[in-house]
Tab-separated table of C-alpha atoms in Angstrom:
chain	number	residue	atom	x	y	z
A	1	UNK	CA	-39.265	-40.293	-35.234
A	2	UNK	CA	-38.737	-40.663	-31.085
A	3	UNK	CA	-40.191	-37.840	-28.992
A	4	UNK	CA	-36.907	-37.169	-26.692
A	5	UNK	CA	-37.301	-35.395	-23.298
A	6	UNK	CA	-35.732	-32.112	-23.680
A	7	UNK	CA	-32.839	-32.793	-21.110
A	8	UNK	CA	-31.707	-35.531	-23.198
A	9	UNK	CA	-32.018	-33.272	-26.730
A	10	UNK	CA	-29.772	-31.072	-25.405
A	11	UNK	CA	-27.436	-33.261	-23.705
A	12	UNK	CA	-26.364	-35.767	-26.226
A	13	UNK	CA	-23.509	-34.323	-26.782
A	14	UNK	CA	-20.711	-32.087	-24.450
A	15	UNK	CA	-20.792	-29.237	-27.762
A	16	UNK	CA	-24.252	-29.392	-30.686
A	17	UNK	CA	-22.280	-26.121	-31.034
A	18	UNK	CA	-25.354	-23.556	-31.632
A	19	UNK	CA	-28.651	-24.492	-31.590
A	20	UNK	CA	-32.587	-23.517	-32.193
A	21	UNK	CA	-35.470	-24.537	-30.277
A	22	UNK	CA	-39.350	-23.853	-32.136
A	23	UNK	CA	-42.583	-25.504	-30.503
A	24	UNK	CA	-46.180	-24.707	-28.950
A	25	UNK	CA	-46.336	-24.489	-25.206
A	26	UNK	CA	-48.267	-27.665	-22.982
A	27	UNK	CA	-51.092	-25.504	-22.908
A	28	UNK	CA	-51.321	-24.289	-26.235
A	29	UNK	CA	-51.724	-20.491	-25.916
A	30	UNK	CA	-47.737	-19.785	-26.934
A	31	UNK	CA	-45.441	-20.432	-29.350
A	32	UNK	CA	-41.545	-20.796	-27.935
A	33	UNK	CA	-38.404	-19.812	-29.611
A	34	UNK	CA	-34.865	-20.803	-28.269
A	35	UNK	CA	-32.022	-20.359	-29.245
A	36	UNK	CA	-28.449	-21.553	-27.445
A	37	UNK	CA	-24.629	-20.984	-28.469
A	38	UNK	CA	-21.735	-22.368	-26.486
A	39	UNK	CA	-17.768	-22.153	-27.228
A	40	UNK	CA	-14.538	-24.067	-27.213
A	41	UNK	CA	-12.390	-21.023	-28.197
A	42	UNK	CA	-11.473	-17.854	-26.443
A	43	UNK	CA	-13.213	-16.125	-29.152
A	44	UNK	CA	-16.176	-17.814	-29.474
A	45	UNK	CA	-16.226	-18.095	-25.398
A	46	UNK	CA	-16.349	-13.970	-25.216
A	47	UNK	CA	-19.467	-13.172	-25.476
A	48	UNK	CA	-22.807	-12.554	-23.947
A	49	UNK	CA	-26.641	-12.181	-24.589
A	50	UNK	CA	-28.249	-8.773	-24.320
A	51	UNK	CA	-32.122	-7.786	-25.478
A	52	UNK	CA	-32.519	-4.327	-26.833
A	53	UNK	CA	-35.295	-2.647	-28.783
A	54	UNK	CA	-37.309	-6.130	-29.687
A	55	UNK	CA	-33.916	-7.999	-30.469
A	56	UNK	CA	-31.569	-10.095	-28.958
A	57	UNK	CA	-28.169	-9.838	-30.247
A	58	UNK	CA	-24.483	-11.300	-28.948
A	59	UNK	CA	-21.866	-8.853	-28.081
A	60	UNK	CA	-18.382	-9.064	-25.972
A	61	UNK	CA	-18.032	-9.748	-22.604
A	62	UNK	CA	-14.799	-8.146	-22.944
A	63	UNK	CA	-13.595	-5.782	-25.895
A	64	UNK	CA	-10.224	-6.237	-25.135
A	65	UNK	CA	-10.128	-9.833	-26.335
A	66	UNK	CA	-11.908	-10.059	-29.456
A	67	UNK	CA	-10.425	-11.780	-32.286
A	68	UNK	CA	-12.529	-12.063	-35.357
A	69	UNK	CA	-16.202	-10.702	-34.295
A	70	UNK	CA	-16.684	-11.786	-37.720
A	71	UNK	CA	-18.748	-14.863	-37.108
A	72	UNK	CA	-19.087	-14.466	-33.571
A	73	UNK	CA	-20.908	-10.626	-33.414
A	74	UNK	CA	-24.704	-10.922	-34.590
A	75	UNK	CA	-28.220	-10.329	-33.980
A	76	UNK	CA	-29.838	-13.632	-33.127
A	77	UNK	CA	-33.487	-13.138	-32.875
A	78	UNK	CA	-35.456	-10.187	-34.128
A	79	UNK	CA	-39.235	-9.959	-35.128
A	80	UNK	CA	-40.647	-8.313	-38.176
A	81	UNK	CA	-45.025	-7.989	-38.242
A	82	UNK	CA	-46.128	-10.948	-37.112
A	83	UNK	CA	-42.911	-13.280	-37.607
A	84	UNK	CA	-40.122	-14.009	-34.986
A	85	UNK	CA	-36.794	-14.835	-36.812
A	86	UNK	CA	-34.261	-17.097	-35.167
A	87	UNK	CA	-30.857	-17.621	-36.684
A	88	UNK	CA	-27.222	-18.573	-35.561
A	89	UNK	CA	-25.784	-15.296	-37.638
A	90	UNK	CA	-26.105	-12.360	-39.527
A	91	UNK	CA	-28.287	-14.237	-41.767
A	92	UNK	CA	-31.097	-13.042	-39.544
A	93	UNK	CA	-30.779	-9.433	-41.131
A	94	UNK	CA	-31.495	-11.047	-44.720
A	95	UNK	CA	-33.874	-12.830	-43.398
A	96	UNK	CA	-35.466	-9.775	-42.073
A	97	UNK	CA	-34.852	-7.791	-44.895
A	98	UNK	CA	-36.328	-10.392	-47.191
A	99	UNK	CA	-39.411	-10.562	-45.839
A	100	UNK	CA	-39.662	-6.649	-45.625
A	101	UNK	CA	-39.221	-6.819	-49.487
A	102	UNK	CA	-42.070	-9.727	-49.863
A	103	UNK	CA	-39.248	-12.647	-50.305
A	104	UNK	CA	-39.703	-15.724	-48.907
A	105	UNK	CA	-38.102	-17.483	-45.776
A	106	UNK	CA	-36.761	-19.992	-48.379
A	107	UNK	CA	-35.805	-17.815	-51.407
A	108	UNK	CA	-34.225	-15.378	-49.303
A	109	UNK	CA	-31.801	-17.727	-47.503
A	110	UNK	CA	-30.702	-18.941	-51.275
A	111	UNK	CA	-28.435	-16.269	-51.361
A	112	UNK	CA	-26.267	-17.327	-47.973
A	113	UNK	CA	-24.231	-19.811	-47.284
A	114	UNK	CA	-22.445	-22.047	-45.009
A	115	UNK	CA	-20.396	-19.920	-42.661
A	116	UNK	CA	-16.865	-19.925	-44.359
A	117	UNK	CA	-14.988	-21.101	-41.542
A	118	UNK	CA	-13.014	-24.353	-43.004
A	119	UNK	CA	-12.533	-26.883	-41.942
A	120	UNK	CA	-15.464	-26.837	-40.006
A	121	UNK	CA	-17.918	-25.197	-42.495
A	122	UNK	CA	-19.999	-24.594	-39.708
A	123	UNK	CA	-24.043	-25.009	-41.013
A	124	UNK	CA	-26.273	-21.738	-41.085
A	125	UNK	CA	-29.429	-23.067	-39.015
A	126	UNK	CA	-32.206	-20.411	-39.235
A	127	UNK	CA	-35.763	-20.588	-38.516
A	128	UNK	CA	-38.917	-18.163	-38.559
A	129	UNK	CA	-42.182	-18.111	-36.679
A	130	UNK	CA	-45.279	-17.079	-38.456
A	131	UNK	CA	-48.575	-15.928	-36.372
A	132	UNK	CA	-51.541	-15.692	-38.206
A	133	UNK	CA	-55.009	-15.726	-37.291
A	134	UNK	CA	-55.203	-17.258	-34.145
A	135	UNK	CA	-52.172	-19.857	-34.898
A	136	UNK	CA	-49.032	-20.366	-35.782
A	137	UNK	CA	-46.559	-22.131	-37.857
A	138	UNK	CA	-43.030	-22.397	-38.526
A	139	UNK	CA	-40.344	-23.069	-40.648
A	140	UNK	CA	-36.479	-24.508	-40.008
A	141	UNK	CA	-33.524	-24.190	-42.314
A	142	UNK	CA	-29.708	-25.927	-42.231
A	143	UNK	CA	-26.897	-24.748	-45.268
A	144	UNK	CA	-23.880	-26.851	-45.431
A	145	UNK	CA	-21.562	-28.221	-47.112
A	146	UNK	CA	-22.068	-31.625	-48.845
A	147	UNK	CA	-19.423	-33.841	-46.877
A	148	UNK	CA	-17.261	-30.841	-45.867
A	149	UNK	CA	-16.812	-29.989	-49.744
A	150	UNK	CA	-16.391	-25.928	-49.749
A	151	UNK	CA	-17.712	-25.905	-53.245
A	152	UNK	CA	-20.624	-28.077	-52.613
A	153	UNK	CA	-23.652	-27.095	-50.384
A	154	UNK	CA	-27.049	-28.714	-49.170
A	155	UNK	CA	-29.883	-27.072	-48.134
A	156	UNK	CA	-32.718	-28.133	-46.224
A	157	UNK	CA	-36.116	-26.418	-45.088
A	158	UNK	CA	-39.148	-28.174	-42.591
A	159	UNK	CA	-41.939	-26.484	-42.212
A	160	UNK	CA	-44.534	-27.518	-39.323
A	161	UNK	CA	-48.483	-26.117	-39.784
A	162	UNK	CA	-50.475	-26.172	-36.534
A	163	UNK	CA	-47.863	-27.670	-34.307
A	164	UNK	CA	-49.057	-29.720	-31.597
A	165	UNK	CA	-49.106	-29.036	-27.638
A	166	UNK	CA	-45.873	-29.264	-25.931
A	167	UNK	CA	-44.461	-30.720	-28.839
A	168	UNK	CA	-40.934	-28.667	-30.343
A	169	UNK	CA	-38.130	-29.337	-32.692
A	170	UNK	CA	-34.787	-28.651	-32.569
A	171	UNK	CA	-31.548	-28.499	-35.106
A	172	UNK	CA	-27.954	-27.519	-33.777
A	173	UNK	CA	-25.054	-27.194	-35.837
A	174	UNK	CA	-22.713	-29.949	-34.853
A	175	UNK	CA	-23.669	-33.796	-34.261
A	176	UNK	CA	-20.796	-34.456	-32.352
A	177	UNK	CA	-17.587	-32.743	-30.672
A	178	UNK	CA	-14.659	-34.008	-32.994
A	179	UNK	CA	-12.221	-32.448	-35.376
A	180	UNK	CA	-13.449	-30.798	-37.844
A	181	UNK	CA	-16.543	-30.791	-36.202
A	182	UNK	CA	-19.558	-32.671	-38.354
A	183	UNK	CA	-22.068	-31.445	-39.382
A	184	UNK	CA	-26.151	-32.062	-38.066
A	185	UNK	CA	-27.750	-34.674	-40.312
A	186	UNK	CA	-31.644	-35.550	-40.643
A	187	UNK	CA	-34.804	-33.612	-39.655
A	188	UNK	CA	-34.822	-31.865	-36.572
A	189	UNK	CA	-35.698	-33.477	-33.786
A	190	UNK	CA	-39.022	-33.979	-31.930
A	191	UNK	CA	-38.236	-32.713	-28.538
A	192	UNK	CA	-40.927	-32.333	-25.537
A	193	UNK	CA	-41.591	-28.858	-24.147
A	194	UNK	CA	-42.856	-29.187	-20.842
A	195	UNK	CA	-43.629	-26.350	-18.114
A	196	UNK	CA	-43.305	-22.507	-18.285
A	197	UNK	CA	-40.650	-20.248	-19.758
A	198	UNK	CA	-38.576	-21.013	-16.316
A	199	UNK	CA	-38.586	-24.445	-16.770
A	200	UNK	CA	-37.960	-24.333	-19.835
A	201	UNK	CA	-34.601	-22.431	-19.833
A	202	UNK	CA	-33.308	-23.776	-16.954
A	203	UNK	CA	-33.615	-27.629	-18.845
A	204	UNK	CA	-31.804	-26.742	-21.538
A	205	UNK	CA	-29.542	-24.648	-19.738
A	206	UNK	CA	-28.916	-27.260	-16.819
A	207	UNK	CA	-28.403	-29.802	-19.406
A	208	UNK	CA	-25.819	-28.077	-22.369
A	209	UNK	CA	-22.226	-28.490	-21.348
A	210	UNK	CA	-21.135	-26.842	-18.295
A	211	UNK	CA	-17.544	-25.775	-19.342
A	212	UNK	CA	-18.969	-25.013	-23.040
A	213	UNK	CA	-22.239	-23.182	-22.773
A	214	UNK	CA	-21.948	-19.424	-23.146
A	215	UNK	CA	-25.724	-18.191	-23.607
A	216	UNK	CA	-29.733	-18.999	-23.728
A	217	UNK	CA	-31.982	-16.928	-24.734
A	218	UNK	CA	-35.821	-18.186	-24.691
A	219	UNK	CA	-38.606	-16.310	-25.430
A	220	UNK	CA	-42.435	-17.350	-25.028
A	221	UNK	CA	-44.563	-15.370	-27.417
A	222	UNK	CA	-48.429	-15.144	-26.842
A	223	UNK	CA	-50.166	-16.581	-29.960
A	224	UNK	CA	-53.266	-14.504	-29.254
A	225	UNK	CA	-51.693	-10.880	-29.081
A	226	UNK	CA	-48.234	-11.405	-30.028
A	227	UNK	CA	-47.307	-10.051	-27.113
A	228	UNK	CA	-43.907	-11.574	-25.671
A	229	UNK	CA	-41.657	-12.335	-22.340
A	230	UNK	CA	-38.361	-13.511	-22.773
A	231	UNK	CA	-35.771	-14.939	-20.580
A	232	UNK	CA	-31.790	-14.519	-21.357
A	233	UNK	CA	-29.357	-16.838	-19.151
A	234	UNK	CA	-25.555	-15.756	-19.693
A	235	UNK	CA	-22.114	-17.713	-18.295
A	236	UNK	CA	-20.627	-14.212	-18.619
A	237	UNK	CA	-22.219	-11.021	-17.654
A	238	UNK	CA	-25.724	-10.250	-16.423
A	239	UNK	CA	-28.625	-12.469	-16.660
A	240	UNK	CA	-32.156	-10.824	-17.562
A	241	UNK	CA	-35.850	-11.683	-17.861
């Protein structure tokens, strides 16, 4: 498979819709999780990062003009022990409460679904960082429908042991902006992570959609310590790092 630049990942198309970035910084001492969502609807345009108490979650820019928070309302990345948990929706509380119970990444996640939003059927993309002596690894997950079937679904889990230097992958929802939107296909994609957290963000961010990009929140996490800085970049509201 082709190493893109990261500019181009992101950039392929004016809405991929949500996506997650996983991969070992140039130097090799971090492991990076990113994680993106843009909009086309007022809904889905009213909304915002913000980091509290270890997570990062998506709330309202404004309260007054919420539709559905259904779909839209959702912790995005939280961490349990050693693991950092990336998902595009409240999946990431199963997640989190599967591993608490000793489930797996893979078992747990056989009891979602595809978000029921027809006739999109927009894909649950989810993925989960494990640090463990010294390393890492980590694991990606798409549900969705088979062919935009409601009663059919696919699902699909990567996993990536001792993932190379300034190497990343990344899976986003949609493969193109149409109507219904379709679906990602394949593996996710071998993307190039150059530079520090800065650089980083501001690629992906610089290159997603102007008119549809919403949010970015990346966060570098020390592989040693588990320590962890994070950057959040919002169209609405504040901005934090």
């Amino acid at each position: 498979m082709e190493t893109l630049r990261l500019a181009d990942a992101v950039s392929f198309s004016e809405y991929p819709g949500r996506g997650i970035i996983v991969g070992r910084s140039c130097d090799g001492e971090y492991a990076i999780g990113a994680y993106f969502i843009m909009g086309r609807s007022a809904n889905s345009r009213n909304r915002r990062f913000v980091s509290e108490g270890g997570k990062i979650r998506t709330v309202p820019y404004d309260e007054s003009k919420v539709e559905d928070p259904s779909l839209i309302i959702y912790t995005a990345v939280r961490s349990y022990r050693e693991d950092t948990i990336i998902t595009n929706g409240d999946q990431t509380d199963t997640v989190y409460v599967g591993l608490a119970s000793g489930v797996s990444f893979e078992q747990v996640l056989r009891t979602r679904r595809f978000e029921p939003d027809g006739p999109n059927f927009t894909p649950r993309i989810s993925a989960v960082i494990e640090r463990r002596d010294g390393d890492f690894s980590y694991a990606m997950s798409i549900l969705k429908t088979d062919e935009k079937n409601p009663l059919s679904e696919n699902r699909y889990l990567y996993t990536y042991d001792h993932p190379r230097n300034g190497i990343g992958r990344f899976i986003h929802t949609y493969a193109a902006n149409a109507d219904p939107l379709p679906s990602f296909e394949g593996e996710p994609k071998i993307v190039e992570l150059k530079g520090g957290m800065d650089e980083i963000a501001d690629t992906i961010w610089n290159n997603l959609n102007e008119d549809n990009r919403i949010s970015l929140a990346v966060r570098f996490i020390d592989i040693a310590s588990g320590e962890y800085t994070e950057k959040i970049i919002n169209k609405y509201g504040y901005s934090a790092k």
